[in-house]
Amino acid sequence: MKERVVLGFDWFVLPFSIAMSFILIYIIYSVYKIFKSLSSNERRLVLSHIFSFEIFTTIWIIIKDTLLHVKIFKKNFWLGYMHSSIAFGWFMLIFIGHIEVMLYTPHRTAFIYYPVFFRYFVMEVEQTLRGGFFFFMMDLFLLIVLSGLVLAIVKRFNSKAVGMKRTTKLPLTDKIAMFSLWAIFPLRLLAESFTANISGGSFLTKGINSLLSGYVNYNSLLVPAWWGYSISLAIFLFVLPFSRYMHIPTEAFLILLRRSGVISRSYKGGYADAELFSCSSCGICIDVCPMSFTGDKYKSTSAYIIKNLRFKQNQTNLSLVDDCLMCGKCVEACPVEIDSTRLKLLYKQSKRNLNSSKLELPESKIVDKNNSILDSKKRYDIIYYSGCMTKLTPSIYRSFESVMTKAGIEYLHIDKEETLCCGRPLLLSGDIERFKDIVRANSEIILSKSPKTLIVSCPICLKMFREEYSMDNIEIVHHSQYMLNLIISKKIEVKKSSLEVVYHDPCELGRGLKIYDQPRELISKLANLNEAKQSKSMSICCGASLASTHLTTIQKDEIAYNSLENLKNGKELALITSCPLCYKTFSQVNSGPTMDIAQLVNNNL
Amino acid sequence: MDFGYNIIKIKTVDLDRIDKSLYNRVVFVAPDINKCIACGSCSASCSVSFYNSNSSFRKALVAIERDDITGIKESLSSCVLCGKCSLVCPRGINTRGVIIAIKDLLKEEAL
Amino acid sequence: MVNDTIIIGGGPAGLKAASSLNSLGHKVTIIEKTEVLGGQIKNWYKLFPDFSDSYSVVSNLTNLSSDISINLNSTVLDVQKENGHFNLLLSNNKRLKGKSILLTTGFSLYDASKKEEYGYGFYKGVLTNKDLEHNFINNPKFIDIDNPTVVFIHCVGSRDHKAGNMHCSKVCCVTAVKQAIEIKQFYPKANVYCFYMDLRMFGRGYEDLYLKAQSEYNIKFIRGRVSEISETFENKIVVKAEDTLSSKPIKLTSDYAILMSGIVPTKENFPLFNKLSVSINSSDGFSNEPSFNNLLNLKTEGVFTAGCINGPKTIPEVLTESDSVALSIHSFLSR
């Protein structure tokens, strides 16, 4: 192989080169900007991570996620192949292209455009094994990329073929970027094929070259083909920073930040910016969102909100963000692991955390002298907090009390008569100041009894007490965990019935606290447990979320029906829940029996 | 025509003199409030009503229609947004969503 | 010529019973005191809850077989019973003979002028529900501004010790909601208020009508009794009531007030009822004790009742009762 064009330059390389320089400068600038907007603490974390042995795992993770897209294969094989063939294939084309330059024309290594347009500038003088190998690899990866491209085009028109119920609707800039991306590789194929008789090639390029040699005048079409290739590359690279393809450079940086232990502190700046740019609008989150089954609520799914936050920032429509159920499924399914739930919460807080009037909790009433239980100095080791929702579903606390009585345990049902609220709904609406008022009031009541164990029957309260309240020396458990311990320590005995049941993982207990197995262990001792189609971390939210404010009752019913269908899967199963909100929602739409886990235990004593 | 009793605040609700602009603004963001039949299920299930007897969604809606800003604030100030009122409303009004909309509106208008 | 049944009252009850009896092969005569058949609903514009056209319902009912003889402009002056037959003397000196009598004399509307504090009859803007229906049929644009305030007052003459009627007239609540919607349909910019004590939306589709009135037509429902209506200098009326929701007195200047007059018994027919031994309930003045005993074991000597003579009813209920009474008459006649 030797150089054909004397100066190693032609005018057509200009569009690409200018665009490439632009994009390189842009990326360096963006990385610098994000890095600068981190706090000094976070910067220290990142630097210490880079200079540790952890960096090798990070690099391996970067390769796995950004090039091989391992996570997407889990959703659907063809979808995974589509993404990874383009990503990995293109990466290898660039990589091998650079090796080719270093080997054959080392004096051109510094030219930014040389590896991209290698085949134009060289001509084959002799056929070597090494050359043949490189040509073969390049052609092979080009073919892989083109196959992925075909799938991508198919996905645009018929998303179900690659396992996605629907695909993202794209704005104009994204469409320009997408079409120019689609054009790059066919144009590359044409350009390299037209040159194959001069530069050499392998099965693909040489094959097309000989196929079309009788019909195409290569002399006149050669340079225009390379022009086309360069221009499409240029358009793509110019539009890239303003389109969804910004994820290509940003994702690696995001993985680095995440592995260093940085998290988002606001909905913009720092880690959040890295997240917002890393979203490729792939649309997997739209598919899994429980809301996307009702009307045009898909506009409130994570992909669209992330786009809004990125481009409109604080002008993003608050009511769209208010729709989110905060169930966490999109975070679970996202191949880039963007914590969109956290971003939405931070946005709501920035909008709603204004100087609101103090929550009027008359503290003097809490230590009401007429209320003997709350006033007495008696200390209780075990306290049961049933929560505000349980007043609407009294069968839960009645069953649990019956279990506790049969086990002979002394405890205090602290909010049997009147209850406040753990505060999560206030937190989810974004009103932090008043949430802190509630935390103060509740902590006062509970800590005044100096308990050792706090049992709650609602996962929402559980998450709040564990994460937001400072009750570190108290053991806080869910009532299903407590009942399991009662059985294991033989304080109560249960018999197993032949009832066929299915268990619904509540969003707050499952994805929120990662408690999946203990309720299942408990249920298996009582009945025959079946698994739903999508369960554990992929369970579908019942729709009764406290975060969502604009869903109508009809839409909430639709979400509940959808979740129920997934759980029962057409079989006659009793539904077991471990959250009073799920219990209330499902018992309204379920034609079969719905039971809380406490009821199941109580029935089988 | 108030015969000079200016020193005493007029306690009668004068439907002729009520400024409907607040009501119109609220109805625009929460059209469901028209459906309320003032049955009282919401106030009865309110988590904070034990501590603050004025905390009542029904009272808040009446206060909106009678343009009584103090009344609105009194009824909604202790609300913890738990959502129990939404779960029991017989007319299917998303009371929680309406409360949030009203609070946002009041903050916006700096009332 | 002996009729099988003489039907006194040519309203929906009588007309339906006449058709049913006629199709069972009986000879029927109708006596009607006004000059047309159809009863009171022929003066009504549209019927609840689906806004059916009253005119077509009435024409359907008055489309009678020619076997049925009709006596218009006649009242019953005297009735004698002999040999198991009834002899009637009509006001036009005609005599009729029949084996059985069916009383379907219907109801009267409460005379709203008796409730002086509402000013019916001396304030221009105060109308009754019947006047409003009349205006809808003959003069829908009777209000000369396009954004009038119209107030509906429920329970006028019903549930009222002072009016002498303790009973509930059942259908005026849904009528009020219907008429409120109709006002909004004719005058979209109107402000419409309904002052009620309770809203009795008992039938199928009534709750939906109420919901529609609130959400689509923006009609305001205020729970509170209206104590009085007075007039302003510009001939508008001032309505004073108690707003039980805020526990405060409430006042409102309005262009029109529509009084929902209740359904009351036809006292002028009591002598006839007495002659025929039809029972008159001492507390509400309607006939036929509403007891289960009566429903299950109808003791009669050839005298039957159907329709609003037995208390307030909706049209579907009236038609159903007429059919069932026709069957009872048929079995009586077949003994």
PDB file of N, CA and C in Angstrom, chain A residues 392, chain B residues 36-49 55-61 82-90 93 95-96 99:
ATOM      1  N   LEU A 392     -58.031   3.567  56.286  1.00  0.00           N
ATOM      2  CA  LEU A 392     -59.008   3.253  55.256  1.00  0.00           C
ATOM      3  C   LEU A 392     -59.052   1.758  54.959  1.00  0.00           C
TER       4      LEU A 392
ATOM      5  N   CYS B  36     -68.348  19.081  43.262  1.00  0.00           N
ATOM      6  CA  CYS B  36     -68.458  18.788  44.690  1.00  0.00           C
ATOM      7  C   CYS B  36     -69.885  18.896  45.172  1.00  0.00           C
ATOM      8  N   ILE B  37     -70.357  17.913  45.935  1.00  0.00           N
ATOM      9  CA  ILE B  37     -71.700  17.998  46.502  1.00  0.00           C
ATOM     10  C   ILE B  37     -71.653  18.295  47.984  1.00  0.00           C
ATOM     11  N   ALA B  38     -70.458  18.647  48.493  1.00  0.00           N
ATOM     12  CA  ALA B  38     -70.290  19.057  49.901  1.00  0.00           C
ATOM     13  C   ALA B  38     -70.812  18.003  50.858  1.00  0.00           C
ATOM     14  N   CYS B  39     -70.585  16.753  50.521  1.00  0.00           N
ATOM     15  CA  CYS B  39     -71.086  15.695  51.384  1.00  0.00           C
ATOM     16  C   CYS B  39     -70.274  15.583  52.664  1.00  0.00           C
ATOM     17  N   GLY B  40     -68.981  15.949  52.628  1.00  0.00           N
ATOM     18  CA  GLY B  40     -68.181  15.916  53.843  1.00  0.00           C
ATOM     19  C   GLY B  40     -67.339  14.672  54.027  1.00  0.00           C
ATOM     20  N   SER B  41     -67.319  13.761  53.039  1.00  0.00           N
ATOM     21  CA  SER B  41     -66.493  12.557  53.198  1.00  0.00           C
ATOM     22  C   SER B  41     -65.024  12.928  53.336  1.00  0.00           C
ATOM     23  N   CYS B  42     -64.607  13.957  52.591  1.00  0.00           N
ATOM     24  CA  CYS B  42     -63.198  14.345  52.619  1.00  0.00           C
ATOM     25  C   CYS B  42     -62.790  14.825  54.005  1.00  0.00           C
ATOM     26  N   SER B  43     -63.585  15.741  54.582  1.00  0.00           N
ATOM     27  CA  SER B  43     -63.224  16.273  55.899  1.00  0.00           C
ATOM     28  C   SER B  43     -63.223  15.181  56.941  1.00  0.00           C
ATOM     29  N   ALA B  44     -64.154  14.227  56.766  1.00  0.00           N
ATOM     30  CA  ALA B  44     -64.271  13.180  57.769  1.00  0.00           C
ATOM     31  C   ALA B  44     -63.044  12.288  57.784  1.00  0.00           C
ATOM     32  N   SER B  45     -62.396  12.080  56.614  1.00  0.00           N
ATOM     33  CA  SER B  45     -61.266  11.145  56.596  1.00  0.00           C
ATOM     34  C   SER B  45     -59.924  11.856  56.713  1.00  0.00           C
ATOM     35  N   CYS B  46     -59.942  13.170  56.936  1.00  0.00           N
ATOM     36  CA  CYS B  46     -58.684  13.925  56.916  1.00  0.00           C
ATOM     37  C   CYS B  46     -57.762  13.507  58.060  1.00  0.00           C
ATOM     38  N   SER B  47     -56.492  13.259  57.716  1.00  0.00           N
ATOM     39  CA  SER B  47     -55.532  12.803  58.725  1.00  0.00           C
ATOM     40  C   SER B  47     -55.276  13.836  59.799  1.00  0.00           C
ATOM     41  N   VAL B  48     -55.338  15.116  59.459  1.00  0.00           N
ATOM     42  CA  VAL B  48     -54.962  16.144  60.429  1.00  0.00           C
ATOM     43  C   VAL B  48     -56.148  16.747  61.136  1.00  0.00           C
ATOM     44  N   SER B  49     -57.369  16.299  60.796  1.00  0.00           N
ATOM     45  CA  SER B  49     -58.525  16.982  61.378  1.00  0.00           C
ATOM     46  C   SER B  49     -58.582  16.801  62.894  1.00  0.00           C
ATOM     47  N   SER B  55     -59.283  21.945  59.260  1.00  0.00           N
ATOM     48  CA  SER B  55     -58.693  21.362  58.060  1.00  0.00           C
ATOM     49  C   SER B  55     -59.750  20.572  57.314  1.00  0.00           C
ATOM     50  N   SER B  56     -60.222  21.112  56.217  1.00  0.00           N
ATOM     51  CA  SER B  56     -61.326  20.467  55.514  1.00  0.00           C
ATOM     52  C   SER B  56     -61.321  20.911  54.060  1.00  0.00           C
ATOM     53  N   PHE B  57     -61.311  19.971  53.168  1.00  0.00           N
ATOM     54  CA  PHE B  57     -61.332  20.300  51.750  1.00  0.00           C
ATOM     55  C   PHE B  57     -62.660  20.924  51.365  1.00  0.00           C
ATOM     56  N   ARG B  58     -63.722  20.443  51.982  1.00  0.00           N
ATOM     57  CA  ARG B  58     -65.049  20.976  51.663  1.00  0.00           C
ATOM     58  C   ARG B  58     -65.110  22.441  52.025  1.00  0.00           C
ATOM     59  N   LYS B  59     -64.585  22.777  53.195  1.00  0.00           N
ATOM     60  CA  LYS B  59     -64.592  24.181  53.619  1.00  0.00           C
ATOM     61  C   LYS B  59     -63.755  25.019  52.663  1.00  0.00           C
ATOM     62  N   ALA B  60     -62.646  24.419  52.206  1.00  0.00           N
ATOM     63  CA  ALA B  60     -61.789  25.174  51.287  1.00  0.00           C
ATOM     64  C   ALA B  60     -62.546  25.510  50.010  1.00  0.00           C
ATOM     65  N   LEU B  61     -63.315  24.555  49.480  1.00  0.00           N
ATOM     66  CA  LEU B  61     -64.049  24.833  48.243  1.00  0.00           C
ATOM     67  C   LEU B  61     -65.112  25.895  48.455  1.00  0.00           C
ATOM     68  N   CYS B  82     -51.663  13.685  52.297  1.00  0.00           N
ATOM     69  CA  CYS B  82     -51.604  12.225  52.371  1.00  0.00           C
ATOM     70  C   CYS B  82     -52.472  11.557  51.326  1.00  0.00           C
ATOM     71  N   GLY B  83     -53.567  12.211  50.918  1.00  0.00           N
ATOM     72  CA  GLY B  83     -54.350  11.646  49.824  1.00  0.00           C
ATOM     73  C   GLY B  83     -55.562  10.849  50.253  1.00  0.00           C
ATOM     74  N   LYS B  84     -55.863  10.790  51.551  1.00  0.00           N
ATOM     75  CA  LYS B  84     -57.008   9.988  51.970  1.00  0.00           C
ATOM     76  C   LYS B  84     -58.313  10.580  51.451  1.00  0.00           C
ATOM     77  N   CYS B  85     -58.386  11.897  51.363  1.00  0.00           N
ATOM     78  CA  CYS B  85     -59.622  12.515  50.891  1.00  0.00           C
ATOM     79  C   CYS B  85     -59.909  12.107  49.449  1.00  0.00           C
ATOM     80  N   SER B  86     -58.832  11.984  48.632  1.00  0.00           N
ATOM     81  CA  SER B  86     -59.053  11.571  47.240  1.00  0.00           C
ATOM     82  C   SER B  86     -59.600  10.168  47.159  1.00  0.00           C
ATOM     83  N   LEU B  87     -59.179   9.330  48.128  1.00  0.00           N
ATOM     84  CA  LEU B  87     -59.589   7.934  48.047  1.00  0.00           C
ATOM     85  C   LEU B  87     -61.043   7.746  48.418  1.00  0.00           C
ATOM     86  N   VAL B  88     -61.662   8.731  49.135  1.00  0.00           N
ATOM     87  CA  VAL B  88     -63.039   8.508  49.568  1.00  0.00           C
ATOM     88  C   VAL B  88     -64.062   9.393  48.859  1.00  0.00           C
ATOM     89  N   CYS B  89     -63.642  10.300  47.992  1.00  0.00           N
ATOM     90  CA  CYS B  89     -64.613  11.227  47.404  1.00  0.00           C
ATOM     91  C   CYS B  89     -65.622  10.485  46.538  1.00  0.00           C
ATOM     92  N   PRO B  90     -66.947  10.626  46.829  1.00  0.00           N
ATOM     93  CA  PRO B  90     -67.937   9.870  46.060  1.00  0.00           C
ATOM     94  C   PRO B  90     -68.122  10.387  44.644  1.00  0.00           C
ATOM     95  N   ILE B  93     -63.515  13.198  42.582  1.00  0.00           N
ATOM     96  CA  ILE B  93     -62.654  14.364  42.381  1.00  0.00           C
ATOM     97  C   ILE B  93     -61.264  14.022  42.904  1.00  0.00           C
ATOM     98  N   THR B  95     -59.021  15.178  44.849  1.00  0.00           N
ATOM     99  CA  THR B  95     -58.911  16.292  45.795  1.00  0.00           C
ATOM    100  C   THR B  95     -57.460  16.669  46.059  1.00  0.00           C
ATOM    101  N   ARG B  96     -56.587  15.669  46.099  1.00  0.00           N
ATOM    102  CA  ARG B  96     -55.182  15.954  46.364  1.00  0.00           C
ATOM    103  C   ARG B  96     -54.596  16.835  45.276  1.00  0.00           C
ATOM    104  N   ILE B  99     -55.885  20.325  45.693  1.00  0.00           N
ATOM    105  CA  ILE B  99     -55.232  21.057  46.782  1.00  0.00           C
ATOM    106  C   ILE B  99     -53.865  21.568  46.341  1.00  0.00           C
TER     107      ILE B  99
END
